[in-house]
Coordinates of C-alpha atoms and ligand atoms in Angstrom, one line a residue:
M1 CA -98.1 30.7 59.8
L2 CA -99.2 30.5 56.2
R3 CA -101.6 27.9 55.2
K4 CA -100.2 25.7 52.5
A5 CA -102.5 25.5 49.4
P6 CA -103.2 22.4 47.8
F7 CA -101.3 21.2 44.8
F8 CA -103.9 21.8 42.4
R9 CA -104.4 25.6 43.5
S10 CA -100.7 26.5 43.3
V11 CA -99.2 28.5 40.9
Q12 CA -97.1 25.5 39.8
A13 CA -99.9 23.6 38.8
K14 CA -101.6 26.5 37.2
L15 CA -98.5 27.1 35.0
I16 CA -98.1 23.4 34.0
I17 CA -101.8 23.3 33.1
V18 CA -101.4 26.6 31.2
Y19 CA -98.3 25.1 29.3
M20 CA -100.1 21.8 28.4
L21 CA -103.5 23.5 27.1
L22 CA -101.4 25.6 25.1
I23 CA -99.3 22.8 23.6
L24 CA -102.5 20.8 23.2
I25 CA -104.2 23.8 21.3
A26 CA -101.4 24.4 19.1
M27 CA -101.0 20.6 18.3
Q28 CA -104.6 20.5 17.6
L29 CA -104.7 23.2 15.2
I30 CA -101.8 22.2 13.4
G31 CA -103.2 18.4 13.1
V32 CA -106.5 19.8 11.9
Y33 CA -104.7 21.7 9.2
F34 CA -102.1 19.1 8.3
V35 CA -104.3 16.1 8.2
S36 CA -106.9 17.8 6.2
A37 CA -104.2 18.8 3.7
M38 CA -102.5 15.6 3.8
K39 CA -105.8 13.9 3.2
T40 CA -106.8 16.1 0.4
S41 CA -103.6 15.8 -1.1
L42 CA -103.2 11.9 -1.0
T43 CA -106.8 11.6 -2.3
N44 CA -106.1 14.0 -5.2
N45 CA -102.8 12.1 -6.1
F46 CA -104.6 8.7 -5.9
T47 CA -107.5 9.9 -8.0
N48 CA -105.2 11.6 -10.7
D49 CA -103.3 8.3 -10.8
L50 CA -106.4 6.4 -11.6
K51 CA -107.5 9.0 -14.0
E52 CA -104.1 8.9 -15.8
Q53 CA -104.1 4.9 -15.9
A54 CA -107.5 5.2 -17.3
E55 CA -106.6 7.9 -19.9
L56 CA -103.7 6.0 -20.9
L57 CA -105.3 2.7 -21.1
S58 CA -108.3 4.2 -23.0
V59 CA -105.9 5.8 -25.6
L60 CA -104.2 2.2 -25.8
A61 CA -107.4 0.4 -25.8
G62 CA -108.6 2.5 -28.8
Q63 CA -105.8 1.8 -30.8
N64 CA -106.1 -1.9 -30.5
W65 CA -109.8 -1.4 -30.8
T66 CA -110.2 -3.1 -34.3
G67 CA -112.4 -5.6 -36.1
S68 CA -114.9 -8.3 -35.2
G69 CA -115.3 -12.0 -35.5
E70 CA -111.8 -13.3 -35.7
A71 CA -110.2 -9.9 -35.6
A72 CA -112.3 -9.7 -32.2
E73 CA -110.4 -12.5 -30.7
D74 CA -107.3 -11.0 -31.3
K75 CA -108.6 -7.7 -29.9
T76 CA -109.7 -9.2 -26.9
A77 CA -106.4 -11.1 -26.6
S78 CA -104.3 -7.9 -27.2
L79 CA -106.7 -5.9 -24.8
R80 CA -106.1 -8.6 -22.3
T81 CA -102.5 -8.4 -22.4
L82 CA -102.8 -4.6 -21.9
V83 CA -105.2 -4.8 -18.8
D84 CA -102.7 -7.5 -17.6
N85 CA -99.8 -5.2 -18.0
F86 CA -101.6 -2.4 -16.2
S87 CA -103.0 -4.4 -13.4
S88 CA -99.6 -5.4 -12.4
M89 CA -99.1 -1.6 -11.9
S90 CA -102.3 -1.1 -10.1
S91 CA -103.8 -2.6 -7.2
G92 CA -107.5 -2.0 -8.4
E93 CA -109.6 -4.0 -10.9
I94 CA -109.6 -2.8 -14.4
Q95 CA -112.6 -3.8 -16.8
V96 CA -112.7 -3.1 -20.3
L97 CA -116.4 -2.5 -21.7
D98 CA -118.0 -2.6 -24.8
V99 CA -120.0 0.1 -26.2
S100 CA -123.0 -1.5 -24.6
G101 CA -121.6 -1.7 -21.1
R102 CA -120.8 -5.3 -21.3
V103 CA -117.7 -6.6 -19.5
L104 CA -115.1 -7.8 -22.2
I105 CA -112.3 -8.1 -19.9
T106 CA -111.6 -8.1 -16.2
S107 CA -108.1 -7.7 -14.5
L108 CA -109.6 -9.5 -11.5
S109 CA -109.5 -13.5 -12.1
S110 CA -112.1 -13.7 -9.1
H111 CA -114.4 -11.5 -11.2
A112 CA -114.1 -13.6 -14.2
D113 CA -118.0 -14.5 -13.7
L114 CA -118.7 -10.7 -14.3
V115 CA -117.4 -11.1 -18.3
N116 CA -120.3 -10.7 -20.6
S117 CA -122.6 -9.3 -17.7
K118 CA -123.5 -5.6 -17.7
N119 CA -121.9 -2.9 -15.8
T120 CA -124.8 -0.5 -15.1
Q121 CA -123.1 2.0 -13.1
T122 CA -123.7 5.9 -13.6
V123 CA -120.0 6.6 -14.2
V124 CA -120.0 3.7 -17.0
S125 CA -123.0 5.1 -18.6
R126 CA -121.7 8.6 -18.6
A127 CA -118.3 7.5 -20.0
L128 CA -120.4 5.5 -22.9
Q129 CA -122.2 8.7 -23.5
G130 CA -118.7 10.3 -24.3
I131 CA -118.4 12.3 -21.0
D132 CA -114.7 12.1 -20.2
D133 CA -114.1 13.2 -16.6
N134 CA -116.1 10.3 -14.6
E135 CA -115.5 9.5 -11.1
E136 CA -117.1 8.2 -8.1
Y137 CA -116.8 7.3 -4.7
I138 CA -118.2 4.1 -3.4
I139 CA -118.3 1.8 -0.4
D140 CA -118.7 -2.0 -1.4
E141 CA -120.5 -5.1 0.1
D142 CA -117.3 -5.4 2.2
N143 CA -117.5 -2.2 3.7
L144 CA -114.4 -0.9 1.9
R145 CA -114.1 2.5 0.5
K146 CA -113.2 2.5 -3.5
K147 CA -112.6 5.1 -6.0
V148 CA -114.3 4.4 -9.7
V149 CA -113.1 6.0 -12.8
A150 CA -114.6 5.4 -16.2
K151 CA -113.2 6.6 -19.5
P152 CA -114.8 6.4 -23.0
V153 CA -112.6 4.5 -25.4
F154 CA -112.5 6.2 -28.9
S155 CA -111.8 4.3 -32.0
G156 CA -111.5 7.3 -34.4
E157 CA -114.2 9.5 -33.5
K158 CA -116.6 6.9 -32.4
I159 CA -117.2 5.5 -28.9
V160 CA -116.5 1.8 -28.9
G161 CA -116.3 1.2 -25.3
A162 CA -115.5 2.2 -21.7
I163 CA -112.5 1.5 -19.5
Y164 CA -113.5 1.2 -16.1
I165 CA -111.2 1.3 -13.0
V166 CA -112.2 0.5 -9.4
A167 CA -109.5 0.8 -6.8
S168 CA -109.8 0.4 -3.1
M169 CA -108.8 3.5 -1.0
Q170 CA -107.9 1.5 2.0
G171 CA -104.2 2.0 1.6
L172 CA -104.6 5.4 1.5
Y173 CA -106.6 5.5 4.6
D174 CA -104.1 3.2 6.3
T175 CA -101.4 5.9 5.5
M176 CA -103.6 8.6 6.9
Q177 CA -104.2 6.4 9.8
R178 CA -100.6 5.9 10.5
I179 CA -100.0 9.6 10.0
N180 CA -102.7 10.2 12.6
N181 CA -101.1 7.8 14.9
I182 CA -97.7 9.4 14.5
F183 CA -99.2 12.5 15.1
I184 CA -101.1 11.6 18.2
S185 CA -98.1 9.9 19.7
G186 CA -96.2 13.1 18.9
V187 CA -98.7 15.2 20.6
L188 CA -98.6 13.0 23.6
I189 CA -94.8 12.9 23.7
A190 CA -94.8 16.9 23.4
L191 CA -97.5 17.1 26.4
G192 CA -95.3 14.7 28.3
L193 CA -92.1 16.6 27.8
T194 CA -94.1 20.0 28.3
A195 CA -95.2 18.7 31.5
V196 CA -91.8 17.6 32.7
L197 CA -90.4 21.1 31.4
G198 CA -93.2 22.6 32.9
V199 CA -92.6 21.3 36.1
I200 CA -89.2 22.3 36.0
L201 CA -89.8 26.0 34.5
A202 CA -92.8 26.5 37.0
H203 CA -90.4 25.4 39.9
T204 CA -87.9 28.0 38.7
V205 CA -90.7 30.8 39.0
T206 CA -92.4 29.5 42.1
Q207 CA -89.5 28.5 44.1
P208 CA -88.4 32.0 44.7
I209 CA -92.0 32.9 45.5
K210 CA -92.2 30.1 48.1
E211 CA -89.0 31.3 49.6
M212 CA -90.3 35.0 49.6
T213 CA -93.5 33.9 51.4
K214 CA -91.5 31.9 53.8
R215 CA -89.3 35.1 54.5
A216 CA -92.0 37.5 54.7
T217 CA -93.7 35.4 57.2
A218 CA -90.6 35.6 59.2
V219 CA -90.3 39.4 59.0
A220 CA -93.8 39.7 59.7
E221 CA -93.1 37.7 62.8
G222 CA -90.4 40.3 63.5
R223 CA -87.4 38.7 62.5
F224 CA -85.8 41.4 60.7
H225 CA -82.6 40.0 59.8
V226 CA -84.1 37.6 57.5
R227 CA -83.0 38.7 53.8
M228 CA -84.7 38.1 50.5
P229 CA -82.5 35.9 48.3
V230 CA -82.1 37.8 45.0
F231 CA -81.8 35.2 42.4
G232 CA -81.5 37.5 39.3
S233 CA -82.4 41.0 37.9
D234 CA -85.7 39.7 36.6
E235 CA -89.1 40.7 37.9
I236 CA -88.8 38.3 40.9
G237 CA -85.2 39.6 41.6
Q238 CA -86.5 42.9 41.6
L239 CA -89.3 42.0 44.0
G240 CA -86.6 40.5 46.3
E241 CA -84.8 43.9 46.2
A242 CA -87.9 45.8 47.0
F243 CA -88.8 43.5 49.7
N244 CA -85.3 43.9 51.2
H245 CA -85.7 47.3 50.8
M246 CA -88.9 47.5 52.6
T247 CA -87.7 45.5 55.5
S248 CA -84.8 47.5 56.2
R249 CA -87.0 50.6 55.9
L250 CA -89.5 49.0 58.3
Q251 CA -86.8 48.0 60.7
G252 CA -85.4 51.4 60.9
V253 CA -89.0 52.9 61.4
L254 CA -89.7 50.3 64.2
S255 CA -86.5 50.8 66.0
L256 CA -87.2 54.7 65.7
N257 CA -90.6 54.0 67.2
E258 CA -89.1 51.9 69.8
E259 CA -86.4 54.7 70.5
E260 CA -89.2 57.2 70.8
K261 CA -91.2 54.9 73.1
E262 CA -88.0 54.5 75.3
K263 CA -87.5 58.2 75.4
L264 CA -91.2 58.8 76.4
A265 CA -90.9 55.9 78.9
S266 CA -88.0 57.4 80.5
I267 CA -89.5 61.0 80.4
L268 CA -92.4 59.8 82.1
T269 CA -90.3 58.2 84.7
N270 CA -88.0 60.9 85.4
M271 CA -90.4 63.8 85.4
S272 CA -91.5 65.5 88.6
D273 CA -95.0 65.5 87.7
G274 CA -97.2 62.4 88.0
V275 CA -98.9 61.4 84.9
I276 CA -102.1 58.9 84.2
A277 CA -103.3 58.1 81.0
A278 CA -106.6 56.5 80.7
D279 CA -108.5 54.9 77.5
E280 CA -111.6 55.9 75.9
G281 CA -113.7 53.9 78.8
G282 CA -111.8 56.1 81.4
S283 CA -109.6 52.9 82.7
V284 CA -106.1 53.7 83.5
I285 CA -103.6 52.3 81.0
L286 CA -100.5 53.9 81.9
V287 CA -99.2 55.6 85.1
N288 CA -95.5 56.8 86.2
R289 CA -93.6 56.5 89.4
V290 CA -94.2 60.0 90.7
A291 CA -98.3 59.6 90.1
S292 CA -98.1 56.3 92.2
A293 CA -96.3 57.7 94.9
M294 CA -98.6 60.4 95.0
L295 CA -101.5 58.3 95.1
G296 CA -100.0 56.0 97.6
M297 CA -100.5 53.0 95.5
R298 CA -98.5 50.5 93.6
E299 CA -98.7 50.6 89.6
A300 CA -100.2 47.4 89.2
E301 CA -103.2 48.5 91.5
I302 CA -103.7 51.7 89.6
I303 CA -103.6 49.9 86.0
G304 CA -107.3 49.1 84.9
R305 CA -109.1 51.2 87.5
S306 CA -111.4 53.9 86.6
I307 CA -109.5 57.4 86.6
S308 CA -112.6 59.3 88.0
D309 CA -112.7 56.8 90.9
L310 CA -109.1 57.1 91.3
L311 CA -108.8 60.9 91.4
E312 CA -112.1 60.8 93.3
L313 CA -113.4 63.3 90.7
P314 CA -116.9 65.1 91.3
E315 CA -119.2 63.7 88.7
E316 CA -119.6 66.8 86.7
D317 CA -115.9 67.0 86.3
E318 CA -116.0 63.5 84.7
E319 CA -118.1 65.0 81.9
L320 CA -116.0 68.2 81.6
V321 CA -112.8 65.8 80.9
D322 CA -114.1 65.3 77.4
A323 CA -114.9 69.0 76.8
G324 CA -111.2 70.0 77.1
L325 CA -108.4 71.1 79.2
R326 CA -109.5 71.3 82.8
S327 CA -107.8 71.6 86.1
I328 CA -108.7 71.0 89.5
I329 CA -107.4 70.9 92.8
L330 CA -107.6 67.6 95.1
G331 CA -107.0 67.7 98.8
G332 CA -105.6 70.3 101.0
S333 CA -107.0 73.2 103.0
G334 CA -105.1 75.7 101.0
G335 CA -107.5 75.6 97.9
T336 CA -111.3 75.8 97.9
P337 CA -112.7 74.9 101.0
D338 CA -115.1 72.4 99.5
A339 CA -112.2 71.1 97.5
P340 CA -112.4 67.1 96.9
A341 CA -110.1 65.2 99.1
A342 CA -106.5 64.3 97.9
P343 CA -106.6 60.9 96.2
G344 CA -105.4 57.8 98.1
G345 CA -106.2 59.2 101.4
R346 CA -103.0 61.4 101.4
E347 CA -104.4 64.3 103.6
D348 CA -101.5 65.9 103.7
L349 CA -101.0 66.5 100.1
T350 CA -102.5 68.9 97.8
I351 CA -102.7 68.0 94.2
R352 CA -103.5 69.7 91.0
A353 CA -104.8 67.5 88.4
T354 CA -104.7 68.7 85.0
L355 CA -107.1 66.7 82.8
S356 CA -106.9 66.9 78.9
P357 CA -108.5 64.8 76.4
I358 CA -106.6 63.1 73.6
H359 CA -108.4 63.8 70.4
R360 CA -108.5 61.0 67.9
R361 CA -107.4 62.2 64.4
E362 CA -108.5 60.8 61.2
G363 CA -107.2 62.9 58.0
G364 CA -106.2 65.8 60.1
A365 CA -109.7 66.1 61.4
E366 CA -110.6 65.5 65.2
V367 CA -113.1 62.8 65.4
G368 CA -114.0 62.1 69.1
V369 CA -112.1 61.6 72.2
S370 CA -109.8 58.2 72.7
G371 CA -108.7 58.8 76.1
T372 CA -107.5 61.1 78.9
I373 CA -104.2 62.6 80.2
A374 CA -104.1 63.4 83.9
V375 CA -101.1 65.5 84.9
L376 CA -100.7 65.5 88.6
Q377 CA -98.6 68.2 90.4
D378 CA -97.7 68.1 94.0
I379 CA -98.7 71.8 95.0
T380 CA -98.7 71.3 98.8
E381 CA -95.8 73.5 99.5
Q382 CA -96.7 76.1 96.9
E383 CA -100.2 76.3 98.5
R384 CA -98.8 76.5 101.9
L385 CA -96.5 79.3 100.9
D386 CA -99.5 81.1 99.2
T387 CA -101.7 80.7 102.3
L388 CA -98.7 82.3 104.4
R389 CA -98.2 85.1 102.2
R390 CA -101.8 85.9 101.8
E391 CA -102.3 86.0 105.7
F392 CA -99.1 87.8 105.9
V393 CA -100.1 90.6 103.6
A394 CA -103.6 90.7 105.5
N395 CA -101.9 90.8 108.9
V396 CA -99.3 93.7 107.8
S397 CA -102.4 95.7 106.4
H398 CA -104.1 95.2 109.6
E399 CA -101.4 95.9 111.9
L400 CA -100.5 99.2 109.9
R401 CA -104.3 100.4 109.7
T402 CA -104.8 100.2 113.4
P403 CA -102.2 102.8 114.5
L404 CA -103.1 104.8 111.4
T405 CA -106.6 105.2 112.2
T406 CA -105.6 106.0 115.8
I407 CA -103.2 108.8 114.4
K408 CA -105.9 110.1 111.9
S409 CA -108.7 110.4 114.7
Y410 CA -106.1 112.1 117.1
T411 CA -104.8 114.4 114.5
E412 CA -108.4 115.4 113.6
A413 CA -109.5 116.2 117.2
L414 CA -106.4 118.4 117.6
E415 CA -107.5 120.2 114.2
D416 CA -111.1 120.4 115.7
G417 CA -109.8 122.4 118.7
A418 CA -108.1 120.3 121.0
L419 CA -105.1 122.0 119.9
D420 CA -106.2 125.0 122.0
D421 CA -106.4 123.1 125.2
R422 CA -102.6 122.7 126.4
E423 CA -103.1 119.5 128.3
V424 CA -105.3 117.5 126.2
S425 CA -103.2 118.4 123.2
G426 CA -100.1 117.2 125.0
R427 CA -101.8 114.0 125.9
F428 CA -103.1 113.4 122.1
V429 CA -99.4 114.0 120.8
G430 CA -98.2 111.6 123.3
V431 CA -100.5 108.9 121.9
I432 CA -99.6 109.9 118.4
Q433 CA -96.0 109.4 119.4
N434 CA -96.6 106.0 120.8
E435 CA -98.5 105.0 117.8
T436 CA -95.8 106.2 115.4
E437 CA -93.3 104.5 117.6
R438 CA -95.1 101.2 117.4
M439 CA -95.3 101.4 113.5
I440 CA -91.5 102.1 113.2
R441 CA -91.1 99.0 115.3
L442 CA -93.4 97.2 113.2
V443 CA -91.8 98.2 110.2
T444 CA -88.2 97.7 111.6
D445 CA -89.4 94.2 112.5
L446 CA -90.9 93.3 109.3
L447 CA -87.8 94.7 107.6
Q448 CA -85.5 92.4 109.5
L449 CA -87.6 89.5 108.9
S450 CA -87.7 90.1 105.2
R451 CA -83.8 90.5 105.3
M452 CA -83.7 87.1 107.0
D453 CA -85.9 85.6 104.5
S454 CA -83.8 86.6 101.6
K455 CA -80.8 85.5 103.6
E456 CA -79.3 89.2 103.5
T457 CA -78.3 89.1 107.1
A458 CA -75.2 87.2 107.5
V459 CA -74.4 85.6 110.8
R460 CA -71.0 86.7 112.0
H461 CA -69.9 84.3 114.7
K462 CA -67.9 85.9 117.6
R463 CA -66.4 84.6 120.8
T464 CA -68.8 85.5 123.6
D465 CA -68.8 84.8 127.0
L466 CA -72.2 83.5 127.7
F467 CA -72.4 84.6 131.3
E468 CA -71.7 88.1 130.5
L469 CA -74.4 88.1 127.7
I470 CA -77.2 87.2 130.1
E471 CA -75.8 89.3 132.8
E472 CA -76.0 92.1 130.6
V473 CA -79.6 91.5 129.5
A474 CA -80.6 91.3 133.1
E475 CA -79.0 94.5 134.1
R476 CA -80.8 96.1 130.9
F477 CA -84.0 95.0 132.1
A478 CA -83.5 95.8 135.8
F479 CA -84.6 98.9 135.8
P480 CA -88.0 98.7 133.7
M481 CA -88.7 95.6 135.7
R482 CA -88.3 97.1 139.0
R483 CA -90.7 99.9 137.8
K484 CA -93.2 97.1 137.0
G485 CA -92.8 95.4 140.5
I486 CA -91.0 92.5 138.8
S487 CA -87.8 90.9 140.1
I488 CA -85.1 89.6 137.8
S489 CA -82.5 87.0 138.9
L490 CA -79.7 85.1 137.2
E491 CA -79.3 81.5 138.0
A492 CA -76.0 80.5 136.0
S493 CA -72.9 81.3 138.0
P494 CA -70.4 83.8 137.0
E495 CA -67.9 80.7 137.1
L496 CA -69.9 79.2 134.1
G497 CA -66.9 79.8 132.0
A498 CA -68.8 79.1 128.6
Y499 CA -68.2 80.7 125.4
V500 CA -70.5 80.6 122.5
G501 CA -69.9 81.5 118.7
I502 CA -72.7 83.9 118.2
D503 CA -73.5 87.3 116.4
R504 CA -73.9 89.3 119.4
D505 CA -76.4 92.0 118.2
Q506 CA -78.8 89.3 116.8
I507 CA -78.7 87.1 120.0
D508 CA -79.1 90.4 122.0
Q509 CA -82.3 90.8 119.9
V510 CA -83.5 87.4 120.7
L511 CA -82.8 87.8 124.5
D512 CA -84.6 91.2 124.1
N513 CA -87.6 90.0 122.6
V514 CA -87.9 87.0 124.8
V515 CA -87.1 88.9 128.2
S516 CA -89.7 91.7 127.1
N517 CA -92.2 89.0 126.6
A518 CA -91.6 87.8 129.9
M519 CA -91.9 91.3 131.4
K520 CA -95.1 92.1 129.4
Y521 CA -96.9 89.1 130.3
T522 CA -96.0 88.9 134.1
T523 CA -97.7 90.8 136.5
E524 CA -96.6 92.7 139.5
G525 CA -94.8 90.8 142.2
G526 CA -93.9 88.1 139.5
R527 CA -90.3 86.9 138.9
V528 CA -88.2 86.5 135.6
T529 CA -85.1 84.2 135.8
L530 CA -82.4 83.8 133.4
D531 CA -80.2 80.8 133.2
A532 CA -77.7 79.1 130.9
Y533 CA -76.0 75.7 130.8
P534 CA -74.1 73.3 128.7
L535 CA -76.0 70.6 126.9
E536 CA -74.8 66.8 127.4
S537 CA -73.2 66.7 123.8
G538 CA -70.8 69.7 125.2
D539 CA -71.1 71.5 121.8
R540 CA -74.1 73.4 122.7
F541 CA -75.3 75.6 125.4
A542 CA -79.2 76.3 126.4
V543 CA -80.2 79.6 127.4
V544 CA -83.5 79.8 129.6
V545 CA -85.8 82.5 130.3
S546 CA -88.7 81.9 132.7
D547 CA -91.5 84.0 134.3
T548 CA -94.1 83.5 136.8
G549 CA -96.8 85.4 134.3
I550 CA -100.0 84.6 132.9
G551 CA -98.7 81.8 130.6
I552 CA -100.1 80.3 127.3
P553 CA -103.0 78.1 126.9
K554 CA -101.6 74.7 125.7
E555 CA -103.6 74.6 122.4
E556 CA -101.8 77.8 121.5
L557 CA -98.3 76.6 122.0
G558 CA -97.9 75.2 118.6
R559 CA -98.6 78.4 116.7
I560 CA -96.8 81.0 119.1
F561 CA -93.7 81.0 116.6
E562 CA -95.9 82.3 113.7
R563 CA -95.7 85.6 112.5
F564 CA -98.5 88.1 113.9
Y565 CA -99.7 85.3 116.1
R566 CA -100.8 86.6 119.3
V567 CA -102.8 84.8 122.3
D568 CA -104.6 87.7 123.3
K569 CA -104.9 90.1 120.4
A570 CA -106.1 93.1 122.3
R571 CA -103.9 92.9 125.1
S572 CA -100.7 92.2 123.2
R573 CA -101.2 95.0 121.1
G574 CA -102.0 97.3 124.0
M575 CA -98.7 96.4 125.5
G576 CA -97.2 97.6 122.2
G577 CA -96.3 94.0 120.9
T578 CA -96.2 93.6 117.2
G579 CA -96.7 89.8 117.1
L580 CA -93.3 89.2 115.4
G581 CA -91.0 88.9 118.3
L582 CA -90.9 85.3 118.7
A583 CA -90.8 84.9 114.9
I584 CA -87.7 86.9 114.8
A585 CA -86.3 85.0 117.6
R586 CA -86.7 81.7 116.1
E587 CA -85.4 82.8 112.7
I588 CA -82.1 84.3 114.5
V589 CA -81.6 81.2 116.6
Q590 CA -82.1 78.9 113.5
A591 CA -79.7 80.8 111.7
H592 CA -77.3 80.1 114.5
G593 CA -77.9 76.3 114.1
G594 CA -80.1 76.1 117.4
E595 CA -83.4 75.5 118.4
I596 CA -86.0 77.2 120.1
Y597 CA -89.1 76.0 122.2
I598 CA -91.5 77.3 124.6
E599 CA -93.3 75.3 127.5
S600 CA -96.0 77.1 129.4
D601 CA -99.0 76.4 132.0
L602 CA -101.8 78.8 132.0
G603 CA -101.7 81.2 134.9
Q604 CA -98.4 79.6 136.0
G605 CA -95.7 81.0 134.0
T606 CA -93.7 80.5 130.9
V607 CA -90.2 79.1 130.1
V608 CA -88.5 79.9 126.8
T609 CA -85.5 77.9 125.9
F610 CA -82.8 78.2 123.2
T611 CA -79.6 76.7 122.1
L612 CA -76.5 78.5 120.9
P613 CA -73.5 76.7 119.3
A614 CA -70.1 76.4 121.8
Y615 CA -67.3 78.8 120.2
A616 CA -65.2 76.5 118.1
E617 CA -61.6 77.9 117.4
G618 CA -61.0 78.7 113.7
G619 CA -64.4 77.9 112.0
G620 CA -66.7 79.7 114.1
A621 CA -69.6 77.8 114.9
Ligands
LIG701 P1 -95.6 90.0 120.9 O1 -94.8 91.3 120.1 O2 -97.3 90.2 120.7 O3 -95.2 90.0 122.2 P2 -94.5 87.9 120.3 O4 -94.1 87.1 119.0 O5 -93.2 87.9 121.1 O6 -95.5 88.9 120.0 O7 -95.4 86.7 121.0 C1 -96.4 86.3 120.5 C2 -97.4 85.9 121.6 O8 -97.0 84.9 122.5 C3 -97.8 87.1 122.5 O9 -98.9 88.0 121.8 C4 -98.4 86.5 123.6 O10 -99.5 86.4 123.8 C5 -97.6 85.3 123.7 N1 -96.4 85.3 124.9 C6 -95.1 85.5 124.3 N2 -94.3 85.1 125.5 C7 -95.1 85.0 126.5 C8 -95.0 85.1 127.8 N3 -93.8 84.9 128.5 N4 -96.0 84.7 128.8 C9 -97.1 84.8 128.2 N5 -97.5 84.9 126.9 C10 -96.4 84.9 126.1

């Protein structure tokens, strides 16, 4: 919230003070000029009046100034009448002086004692000397300001006396004082009115400002619906309009920002990669759902932790993060053997973490790093497939190389002269033939696997009698087995009466592979048994091929269905095995929607069981 300024610091107070000062200065200037002009004018008028009176009196007195002795009596009497007449017009004292400066007549009865005494004032002596214009400003013993005027009285060409008029200026000063008073009270009234008007006028200026301040505060607090009142088209009105425009722009920009944030959040939530963002200090500030699932931790547990701890980054990587984009593999055995463990103790996962710094920009130039973004990708499956592919290629090359090397050495031997020896050359050609056949078998198996991998071979389910199926296999193998001294028997009864929905060629191949394995890995005197029975669910049948052969060590059983996997490599190869037989068998059985498993005891024998779907009318299996 905004602090409320004390009144004396408010714009309103300042405006009022300015108004009043302006009025005061204006009034002062007018006052000084007016009062001084008034004073000069009044004083001049006053003086001129006195002078005119004195002038008139001196002329009149000059005419009455005749004779001496008796006539002098008359002169005094007529002068007295003259003076009396004048003094009724004037407030001052009029004295008539003779040529020596002696007072002949005074208009003021209280000054009767001055008659015959000498008036020695400068103005008087100047007037008696014939100087016409004599005036003086005096302050008498009663502290009254007075004006003195003296004029010579001429009788003919001769100075016979003087007129002396002294008048109090008090009236004039009183008038001045009154005017001053009127003026001061006028100023005071004007100031009062100005103050009142100032309050009202300043209010009209400051009120919108106060309103705007209130609303600007509201907008700053996020209440964007608040609008400025626009009182008019003056500057304040324009400010209000500009503010409203700014508010709506701001609102637009903010909601755009909000929208972007939402978008980003939903992208982060819905993307299939994990994302972790850390601040400058390396502590996590953002993590998406996928990342927290990969790390096996809840979001709240991850936020605030150090990213290098979280991803268990090796120390040198922490520094490299700052340098630029960097990708590391966490966990899994598929990557480098010394790859760091997958974070969060998830050993089954292989994660690729791509770390990139967030550069801080100022004015278009990069200035340091403000954080790190880690993108986590679950590459477990990809790694597994990569490993399989690598192993597969290595195995294929190896499997092809062995017969090729053999063929090459035998043809060389033939070339070197063995060809001439019929018996030896016949044997050699037999070996070459064997190896070639093995290679053909291998390539055929590989082709079949590759077709199955690319789902090229369609399974055509056909109604097949299960007993007939295994009986035929037994018959096929009866002869070679007898030759090897192995007996083959059928457990299932001819009354089985079971029909399976299968692709006959493919299942024949499964049986061939499994039964030939049983034959291969069973020594003379051993026995191979074929059996078939319905499973409890009734919609499936199990086919079992068991032998009393050399068996498979328990620890190898888990990998026996892998491509090229052999328990005893040298012997299997010697027996013409490609290491793909069981792999193909599994692919086919699975394509039929069944399962295949193997049980074995070393030296005791092996049991291979697989399931087949019962024939279903109409839709196949
Ligand atoms: P191969 O062509 O080498 O026989 P298979 O995939 O068919 O390849 O079998 C894989 C390995 O499993 C064989 O090399 C062999 O060691 C072992 N094996 C398969 N069947 C039997 C069995 N019945 N008795 C003993 N070992 C077996």
